[in-house]
Short mmCIF file of N, CA, C and O in Angstrom, two decimals:
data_model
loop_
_atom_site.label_atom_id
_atom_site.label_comp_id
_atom_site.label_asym_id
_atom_site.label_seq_id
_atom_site.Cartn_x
_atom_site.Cartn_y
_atom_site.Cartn_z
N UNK T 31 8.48 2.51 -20.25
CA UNK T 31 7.52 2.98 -19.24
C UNK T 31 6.56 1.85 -18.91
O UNK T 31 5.99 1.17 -19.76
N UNK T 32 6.45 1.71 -17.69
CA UNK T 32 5.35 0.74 -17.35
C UNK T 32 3.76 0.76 -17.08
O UNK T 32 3.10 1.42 -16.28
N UNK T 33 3.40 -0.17 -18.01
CA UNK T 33 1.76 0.50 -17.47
C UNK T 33 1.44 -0.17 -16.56
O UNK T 33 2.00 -1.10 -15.99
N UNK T 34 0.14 0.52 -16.38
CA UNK T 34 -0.57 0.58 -14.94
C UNK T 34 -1.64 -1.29 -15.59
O UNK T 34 -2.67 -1.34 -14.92
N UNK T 35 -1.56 -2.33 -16.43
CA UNK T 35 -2.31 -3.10 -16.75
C UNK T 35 -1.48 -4.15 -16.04
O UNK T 35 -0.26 -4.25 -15.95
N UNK T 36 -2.64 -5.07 -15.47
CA UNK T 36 -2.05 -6.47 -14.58
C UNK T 36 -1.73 -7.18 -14.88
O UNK T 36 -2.32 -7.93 -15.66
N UNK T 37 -0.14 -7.39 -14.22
CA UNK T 37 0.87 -8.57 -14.75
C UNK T 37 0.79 -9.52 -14.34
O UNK T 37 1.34 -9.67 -13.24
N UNK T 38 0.30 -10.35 -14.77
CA UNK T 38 0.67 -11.83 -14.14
C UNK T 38 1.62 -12.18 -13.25
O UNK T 38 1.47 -12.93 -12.28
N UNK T 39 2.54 -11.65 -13.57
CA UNK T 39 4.22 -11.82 -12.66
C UNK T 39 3.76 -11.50 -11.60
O UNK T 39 3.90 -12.37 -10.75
N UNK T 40 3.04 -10.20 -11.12
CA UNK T 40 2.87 -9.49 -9.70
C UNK T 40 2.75 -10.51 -8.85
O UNK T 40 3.57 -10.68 -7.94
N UNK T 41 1.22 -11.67 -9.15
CA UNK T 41 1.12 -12.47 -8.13
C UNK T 41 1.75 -14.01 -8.37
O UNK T 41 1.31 -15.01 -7.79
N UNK T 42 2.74 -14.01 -9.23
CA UNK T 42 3.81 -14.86 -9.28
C UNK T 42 5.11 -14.36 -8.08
O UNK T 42 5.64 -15.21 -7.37
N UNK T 43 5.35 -13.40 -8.04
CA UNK T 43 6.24 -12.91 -7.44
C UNK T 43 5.92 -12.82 -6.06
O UNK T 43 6.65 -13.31 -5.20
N UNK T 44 4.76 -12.15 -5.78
CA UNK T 44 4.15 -12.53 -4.17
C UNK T 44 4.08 -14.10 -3.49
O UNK T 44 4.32 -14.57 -2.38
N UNK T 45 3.60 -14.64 -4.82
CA UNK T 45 3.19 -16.09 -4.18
C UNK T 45 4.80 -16.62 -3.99
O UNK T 45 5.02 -17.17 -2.91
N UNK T 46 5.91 -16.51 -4.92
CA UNK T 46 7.39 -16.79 -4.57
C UNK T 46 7.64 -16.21 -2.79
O UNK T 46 7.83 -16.97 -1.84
N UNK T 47 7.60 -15.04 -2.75
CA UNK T 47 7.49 -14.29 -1.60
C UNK T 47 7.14 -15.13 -0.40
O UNK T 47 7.90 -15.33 0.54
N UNK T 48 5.81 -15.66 -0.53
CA UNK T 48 5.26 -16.11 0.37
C UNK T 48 5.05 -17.75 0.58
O UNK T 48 4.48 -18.21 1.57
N UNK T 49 5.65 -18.64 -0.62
CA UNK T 49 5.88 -19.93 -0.36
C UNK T 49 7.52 -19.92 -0.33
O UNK T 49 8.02 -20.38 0.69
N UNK T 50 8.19 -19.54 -1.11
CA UNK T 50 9.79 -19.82 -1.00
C UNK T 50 10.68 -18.91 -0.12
O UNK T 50 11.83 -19.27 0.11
N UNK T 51 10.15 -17.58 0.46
CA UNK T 51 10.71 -16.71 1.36
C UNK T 51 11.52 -16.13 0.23
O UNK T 51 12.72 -16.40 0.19
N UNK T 52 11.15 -15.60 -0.42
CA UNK T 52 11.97 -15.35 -1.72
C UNK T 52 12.17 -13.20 -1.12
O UNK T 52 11.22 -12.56 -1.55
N UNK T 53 12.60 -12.83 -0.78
CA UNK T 53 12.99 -11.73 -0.54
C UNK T 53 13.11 -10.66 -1.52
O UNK T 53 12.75 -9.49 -1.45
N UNK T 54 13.95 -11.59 -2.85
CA UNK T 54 14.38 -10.47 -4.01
C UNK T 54 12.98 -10.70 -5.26
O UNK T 54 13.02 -10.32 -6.43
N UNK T 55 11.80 -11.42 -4.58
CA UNK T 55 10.60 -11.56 -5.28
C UNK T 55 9.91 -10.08 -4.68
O UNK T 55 9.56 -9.08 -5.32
N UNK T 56 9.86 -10.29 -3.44
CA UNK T 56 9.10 -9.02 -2.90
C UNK T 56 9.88 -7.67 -3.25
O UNK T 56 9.20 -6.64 -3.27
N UNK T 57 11.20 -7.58 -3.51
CA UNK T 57 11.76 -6.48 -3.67
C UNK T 57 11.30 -6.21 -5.46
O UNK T 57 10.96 -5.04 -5.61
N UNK T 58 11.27 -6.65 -6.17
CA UNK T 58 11.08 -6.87 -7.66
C UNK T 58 9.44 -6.60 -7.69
O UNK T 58 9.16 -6.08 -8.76
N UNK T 59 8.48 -6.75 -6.99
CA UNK T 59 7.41 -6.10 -7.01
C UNK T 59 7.11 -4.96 -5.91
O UNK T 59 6.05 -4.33 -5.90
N UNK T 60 7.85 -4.82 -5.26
CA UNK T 60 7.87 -3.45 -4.74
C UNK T 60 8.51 -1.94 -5.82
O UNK T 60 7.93 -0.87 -5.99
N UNK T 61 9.25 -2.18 -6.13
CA UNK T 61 10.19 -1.36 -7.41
C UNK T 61 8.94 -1.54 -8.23
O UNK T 61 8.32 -0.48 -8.28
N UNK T 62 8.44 -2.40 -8.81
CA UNK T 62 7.35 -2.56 -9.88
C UNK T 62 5.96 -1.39 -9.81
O UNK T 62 5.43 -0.78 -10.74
N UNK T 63 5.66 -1.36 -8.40
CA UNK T 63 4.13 -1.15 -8.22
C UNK T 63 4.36 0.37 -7.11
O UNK T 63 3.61 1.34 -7.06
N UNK T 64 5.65 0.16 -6.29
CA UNK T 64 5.45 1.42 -5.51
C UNK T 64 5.13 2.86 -5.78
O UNK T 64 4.63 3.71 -5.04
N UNK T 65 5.56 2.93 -7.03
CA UNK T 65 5.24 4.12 -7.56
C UNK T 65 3.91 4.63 -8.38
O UNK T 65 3.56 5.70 -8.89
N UNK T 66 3.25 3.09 -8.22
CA UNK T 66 1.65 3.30 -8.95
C UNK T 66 1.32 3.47 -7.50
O UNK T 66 0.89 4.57 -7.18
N UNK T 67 1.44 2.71 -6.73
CA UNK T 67 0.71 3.04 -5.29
C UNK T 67 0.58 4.52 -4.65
O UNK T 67 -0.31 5.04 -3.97
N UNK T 68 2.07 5.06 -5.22
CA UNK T 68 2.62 6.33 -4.62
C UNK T 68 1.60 7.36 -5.17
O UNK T 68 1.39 8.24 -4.33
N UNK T 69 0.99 7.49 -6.19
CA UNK T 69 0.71 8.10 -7.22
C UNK T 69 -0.96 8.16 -6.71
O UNK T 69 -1.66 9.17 -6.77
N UNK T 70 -1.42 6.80 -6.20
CA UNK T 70 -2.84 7.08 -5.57
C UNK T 70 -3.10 7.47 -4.58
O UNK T 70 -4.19 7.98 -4.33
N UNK T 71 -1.58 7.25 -3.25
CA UNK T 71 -1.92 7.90 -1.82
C UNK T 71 -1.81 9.02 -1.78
O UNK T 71 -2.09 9.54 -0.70
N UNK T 72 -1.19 10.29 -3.38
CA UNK T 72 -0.85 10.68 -3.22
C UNK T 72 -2.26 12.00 -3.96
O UNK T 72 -2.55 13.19 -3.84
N UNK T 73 -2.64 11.05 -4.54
CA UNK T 73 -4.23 11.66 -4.64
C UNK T 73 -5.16 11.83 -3.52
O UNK T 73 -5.89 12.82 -3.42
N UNK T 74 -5.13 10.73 -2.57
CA UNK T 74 -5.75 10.66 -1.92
C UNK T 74 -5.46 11.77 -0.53
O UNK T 74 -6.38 12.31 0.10
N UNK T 75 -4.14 11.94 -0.25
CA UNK T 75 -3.44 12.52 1.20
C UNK T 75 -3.40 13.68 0.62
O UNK T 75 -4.31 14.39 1.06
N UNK T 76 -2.42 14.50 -0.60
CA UNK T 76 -2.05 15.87 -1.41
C UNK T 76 -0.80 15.96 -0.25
O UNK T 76 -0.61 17.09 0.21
N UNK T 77 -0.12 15.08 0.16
CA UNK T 77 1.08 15.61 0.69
C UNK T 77 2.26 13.64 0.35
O UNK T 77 2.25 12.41 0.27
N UNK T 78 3.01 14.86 0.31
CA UNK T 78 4.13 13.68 -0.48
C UNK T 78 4.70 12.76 0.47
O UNK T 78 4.74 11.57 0.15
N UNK T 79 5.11 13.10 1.49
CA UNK T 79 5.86 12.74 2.82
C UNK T 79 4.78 11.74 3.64
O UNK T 79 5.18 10.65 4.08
N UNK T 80 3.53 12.14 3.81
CA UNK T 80 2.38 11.09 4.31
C UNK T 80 2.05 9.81 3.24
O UNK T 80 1.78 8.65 3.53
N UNK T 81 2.15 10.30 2.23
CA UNK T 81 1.99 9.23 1.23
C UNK T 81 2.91 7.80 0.68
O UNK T 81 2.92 6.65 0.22
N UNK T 82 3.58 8.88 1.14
CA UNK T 82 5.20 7.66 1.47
C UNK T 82 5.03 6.98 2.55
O UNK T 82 5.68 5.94 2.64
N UNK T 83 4.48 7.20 3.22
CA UNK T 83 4.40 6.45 4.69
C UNK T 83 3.08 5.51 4.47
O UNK T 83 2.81 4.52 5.14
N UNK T 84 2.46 5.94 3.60
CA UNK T 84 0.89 5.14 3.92
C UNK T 84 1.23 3.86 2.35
O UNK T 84 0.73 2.74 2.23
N UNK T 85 2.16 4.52 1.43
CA UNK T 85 2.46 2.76 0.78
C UNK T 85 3.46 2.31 1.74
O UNK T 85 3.82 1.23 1.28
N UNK T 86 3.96 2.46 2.57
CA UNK T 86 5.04 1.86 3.30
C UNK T 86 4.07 0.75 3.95
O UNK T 86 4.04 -0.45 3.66
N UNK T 87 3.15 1.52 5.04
CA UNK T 87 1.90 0.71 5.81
C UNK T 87 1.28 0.00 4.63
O UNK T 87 1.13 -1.18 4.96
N UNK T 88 0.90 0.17 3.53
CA UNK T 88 0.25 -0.95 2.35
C UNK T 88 0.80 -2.00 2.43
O UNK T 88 0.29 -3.09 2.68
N UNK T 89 2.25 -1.67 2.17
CA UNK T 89 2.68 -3.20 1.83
C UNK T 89 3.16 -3.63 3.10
O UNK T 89 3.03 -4.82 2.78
N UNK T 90 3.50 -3.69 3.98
CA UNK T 90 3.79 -4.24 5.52
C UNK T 90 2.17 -4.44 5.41
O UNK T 90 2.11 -3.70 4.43
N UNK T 91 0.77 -4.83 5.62
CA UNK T 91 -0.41 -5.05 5.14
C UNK T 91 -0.32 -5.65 4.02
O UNK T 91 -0.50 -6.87 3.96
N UNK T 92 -0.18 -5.30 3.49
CA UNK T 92 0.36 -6.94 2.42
C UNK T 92 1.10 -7.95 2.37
O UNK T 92 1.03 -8.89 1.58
N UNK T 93 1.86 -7.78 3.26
CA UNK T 93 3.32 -9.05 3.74
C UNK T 93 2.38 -9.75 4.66
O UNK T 93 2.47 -10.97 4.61
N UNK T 94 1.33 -9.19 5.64
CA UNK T 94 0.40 -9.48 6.83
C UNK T 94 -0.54 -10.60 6.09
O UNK T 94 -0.71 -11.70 6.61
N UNK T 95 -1.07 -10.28 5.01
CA UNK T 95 -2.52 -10.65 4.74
C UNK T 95 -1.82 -11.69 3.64
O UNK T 95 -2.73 -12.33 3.10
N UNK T 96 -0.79 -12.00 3.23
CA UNK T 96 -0.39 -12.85 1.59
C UNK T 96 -0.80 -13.86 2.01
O UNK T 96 -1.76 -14.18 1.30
N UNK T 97 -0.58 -14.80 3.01
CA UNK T 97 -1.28 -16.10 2.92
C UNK T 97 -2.66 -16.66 3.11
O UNK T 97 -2.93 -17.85 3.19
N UNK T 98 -3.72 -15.37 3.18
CA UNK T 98 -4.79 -15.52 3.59
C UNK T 98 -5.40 -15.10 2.11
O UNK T 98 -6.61 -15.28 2.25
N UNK T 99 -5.16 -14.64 0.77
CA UNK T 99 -5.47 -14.48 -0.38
C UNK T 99 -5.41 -15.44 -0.86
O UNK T 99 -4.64 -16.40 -0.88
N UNK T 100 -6.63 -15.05 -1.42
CA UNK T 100 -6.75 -16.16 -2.90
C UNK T 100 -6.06 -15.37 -4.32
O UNK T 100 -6.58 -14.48 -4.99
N UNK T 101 -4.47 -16.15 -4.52
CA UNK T 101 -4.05 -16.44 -5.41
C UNK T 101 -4.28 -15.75 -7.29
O UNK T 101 -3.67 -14.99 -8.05
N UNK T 102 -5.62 -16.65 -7.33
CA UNK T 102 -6.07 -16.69 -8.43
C UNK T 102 -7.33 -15.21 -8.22
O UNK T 102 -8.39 -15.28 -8.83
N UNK T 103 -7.10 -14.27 -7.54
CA UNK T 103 -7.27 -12.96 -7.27
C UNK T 103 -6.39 -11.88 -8.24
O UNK T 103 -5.23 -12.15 -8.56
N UNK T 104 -6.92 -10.86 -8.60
CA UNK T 104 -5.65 -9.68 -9.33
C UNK T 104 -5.11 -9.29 -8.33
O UNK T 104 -5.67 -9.30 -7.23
N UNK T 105 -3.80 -8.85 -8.54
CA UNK T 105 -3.40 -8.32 -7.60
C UNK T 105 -3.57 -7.13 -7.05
O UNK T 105 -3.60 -6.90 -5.84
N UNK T 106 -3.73 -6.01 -8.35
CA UNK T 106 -3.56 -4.26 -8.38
C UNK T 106 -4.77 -4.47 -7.52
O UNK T 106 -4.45 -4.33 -6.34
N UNK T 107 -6.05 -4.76 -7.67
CA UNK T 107 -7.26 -4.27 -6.88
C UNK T 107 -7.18 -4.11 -5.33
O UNK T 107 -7.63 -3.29 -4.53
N UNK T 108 -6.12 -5.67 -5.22
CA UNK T 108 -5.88 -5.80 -3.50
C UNK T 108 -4.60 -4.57 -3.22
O UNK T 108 -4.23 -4.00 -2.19
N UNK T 109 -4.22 -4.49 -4.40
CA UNK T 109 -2.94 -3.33 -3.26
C UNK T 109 -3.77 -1.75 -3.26
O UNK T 109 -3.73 -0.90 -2.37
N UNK T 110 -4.45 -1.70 -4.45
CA UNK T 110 -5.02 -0.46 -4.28
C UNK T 110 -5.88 -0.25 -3.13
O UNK T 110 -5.82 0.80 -2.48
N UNK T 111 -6.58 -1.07 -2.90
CA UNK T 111 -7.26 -1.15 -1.83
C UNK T 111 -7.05 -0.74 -0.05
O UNK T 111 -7.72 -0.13 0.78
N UNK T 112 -5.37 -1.68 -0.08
CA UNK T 112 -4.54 -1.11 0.79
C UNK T 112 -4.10 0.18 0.79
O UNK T 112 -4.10 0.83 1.83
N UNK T 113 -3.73 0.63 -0.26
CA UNK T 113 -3.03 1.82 -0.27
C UNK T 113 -4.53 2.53 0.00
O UNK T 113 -4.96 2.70 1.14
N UNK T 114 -5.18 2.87 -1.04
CA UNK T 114 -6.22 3.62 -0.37
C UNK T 114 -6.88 3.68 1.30
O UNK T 114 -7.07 4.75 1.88
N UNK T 115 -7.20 2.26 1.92
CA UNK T 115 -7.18 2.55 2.73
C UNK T 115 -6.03 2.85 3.93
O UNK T 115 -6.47 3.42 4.92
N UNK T 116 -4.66 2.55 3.93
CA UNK T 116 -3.86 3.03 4.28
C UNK T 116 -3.36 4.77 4.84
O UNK T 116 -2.83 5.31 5.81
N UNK T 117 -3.99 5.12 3.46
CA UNK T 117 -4.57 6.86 3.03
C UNK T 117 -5.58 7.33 3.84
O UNK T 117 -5.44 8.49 4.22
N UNK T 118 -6.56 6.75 4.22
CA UNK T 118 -7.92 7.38 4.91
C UNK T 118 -7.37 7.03 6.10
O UNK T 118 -6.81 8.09 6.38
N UNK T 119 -7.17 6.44 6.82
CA UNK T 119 -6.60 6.18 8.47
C UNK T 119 -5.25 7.12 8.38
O UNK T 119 -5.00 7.76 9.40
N UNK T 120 -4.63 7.22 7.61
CA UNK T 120 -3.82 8.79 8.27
C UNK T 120 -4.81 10.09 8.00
O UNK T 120 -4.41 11.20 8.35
N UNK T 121 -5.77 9.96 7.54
CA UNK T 121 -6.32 11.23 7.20
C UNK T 121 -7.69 11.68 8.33
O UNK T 121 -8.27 12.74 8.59
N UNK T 122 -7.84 9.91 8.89
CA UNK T 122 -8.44 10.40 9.87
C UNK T 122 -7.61 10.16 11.21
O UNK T 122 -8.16 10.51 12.25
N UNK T 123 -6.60 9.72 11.26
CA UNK T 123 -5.79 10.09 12.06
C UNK T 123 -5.24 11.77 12.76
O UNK T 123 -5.23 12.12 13.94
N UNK T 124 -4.80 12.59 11.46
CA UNK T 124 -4.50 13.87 11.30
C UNK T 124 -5.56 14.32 11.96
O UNK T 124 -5.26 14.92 12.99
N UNK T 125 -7.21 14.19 11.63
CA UNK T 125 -8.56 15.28 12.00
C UNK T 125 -8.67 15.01 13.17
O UNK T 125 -9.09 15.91 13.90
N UNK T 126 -8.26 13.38 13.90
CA UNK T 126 -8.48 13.47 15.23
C UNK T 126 -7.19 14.63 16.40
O UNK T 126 -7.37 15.32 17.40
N UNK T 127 -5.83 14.26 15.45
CA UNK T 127 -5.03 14.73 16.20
C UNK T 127 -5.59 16.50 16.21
O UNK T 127 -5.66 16.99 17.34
N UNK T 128 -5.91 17.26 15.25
CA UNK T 128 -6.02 18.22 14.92
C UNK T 128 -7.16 18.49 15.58
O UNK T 128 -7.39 19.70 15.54
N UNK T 129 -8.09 17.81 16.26
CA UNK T 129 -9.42 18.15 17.11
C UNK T 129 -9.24 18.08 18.34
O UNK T 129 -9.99 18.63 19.16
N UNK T 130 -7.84 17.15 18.74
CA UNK T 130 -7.55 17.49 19.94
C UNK T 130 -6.71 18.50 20.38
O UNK T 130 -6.78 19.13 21.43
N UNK T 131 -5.70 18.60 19.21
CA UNK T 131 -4.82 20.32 19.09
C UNK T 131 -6.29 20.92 19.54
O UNK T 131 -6.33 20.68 20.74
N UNK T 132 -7.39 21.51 19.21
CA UNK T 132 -7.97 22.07 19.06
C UNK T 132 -8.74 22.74 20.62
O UNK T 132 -9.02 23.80 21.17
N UNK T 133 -8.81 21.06 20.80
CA UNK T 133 -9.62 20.89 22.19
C UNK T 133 -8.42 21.78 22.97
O UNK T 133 -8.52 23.00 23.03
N UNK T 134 -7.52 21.21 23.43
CA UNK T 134 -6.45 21.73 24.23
C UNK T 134 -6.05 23.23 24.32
O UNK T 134 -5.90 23.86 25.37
N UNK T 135 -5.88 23.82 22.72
CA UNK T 135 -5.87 25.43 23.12
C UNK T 135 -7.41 25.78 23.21
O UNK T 135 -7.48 26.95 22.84
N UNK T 136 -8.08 25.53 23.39
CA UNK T 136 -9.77 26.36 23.89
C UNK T 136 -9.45 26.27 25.11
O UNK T 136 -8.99 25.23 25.58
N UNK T 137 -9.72 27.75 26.06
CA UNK T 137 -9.40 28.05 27.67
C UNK T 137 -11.09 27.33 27.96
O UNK T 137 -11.53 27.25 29.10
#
């Protein structure tokens, strides 16, 4: 079982990712972490299917932002970060859509 404590490898494997185009680096920390990620959007949203979608948007946001990090940064803080906010923009996404459902059936 893997714990949730920061591996060194994580941002060995990103930084491979993002200097060598290393593909099966990013896949090897995706398998690693998606399911810690899964586990907080999934606190955060309470629906399984949105939460899947909002680590999907994390890390596509993380492929975005890798060369603009500092390195010698942890990694978990920056993905949690994503994922969490990932989580609140569908959630205020949903209240807007749901205020305009709203607007629309009022005669």
């Amino acid at each position: 079982m893997m714990t949730l404590a920061e591996d060194p490898a994580d941002s060995d494997l990103l930084r491979r990712f993002t200097r060598e185009s290393d593909h099966q680096a990013l896949g090897t920390l995706f398998e690693r972490r998606a399911g810690w990620a899964f586990r907080i959007a999934c606190a955060v949203l309470r629906d399984r299917s949105k939460a899947e979608d909002a680590v999907q948007e994390a890390f596509v946001q993380l492929l975005r932002k890798t060369s603009s990090w500092d390195s010698a940064q942890p990694f978990l803080p920056r993905l949690r970060a994503l994922v969490v906010g990932a989580s609140l923009h569908r959630l205020r996404a949903d209240r807007r859509r749901l205020a305009r459902e709203a607007r629309a059936a009022t005669p």
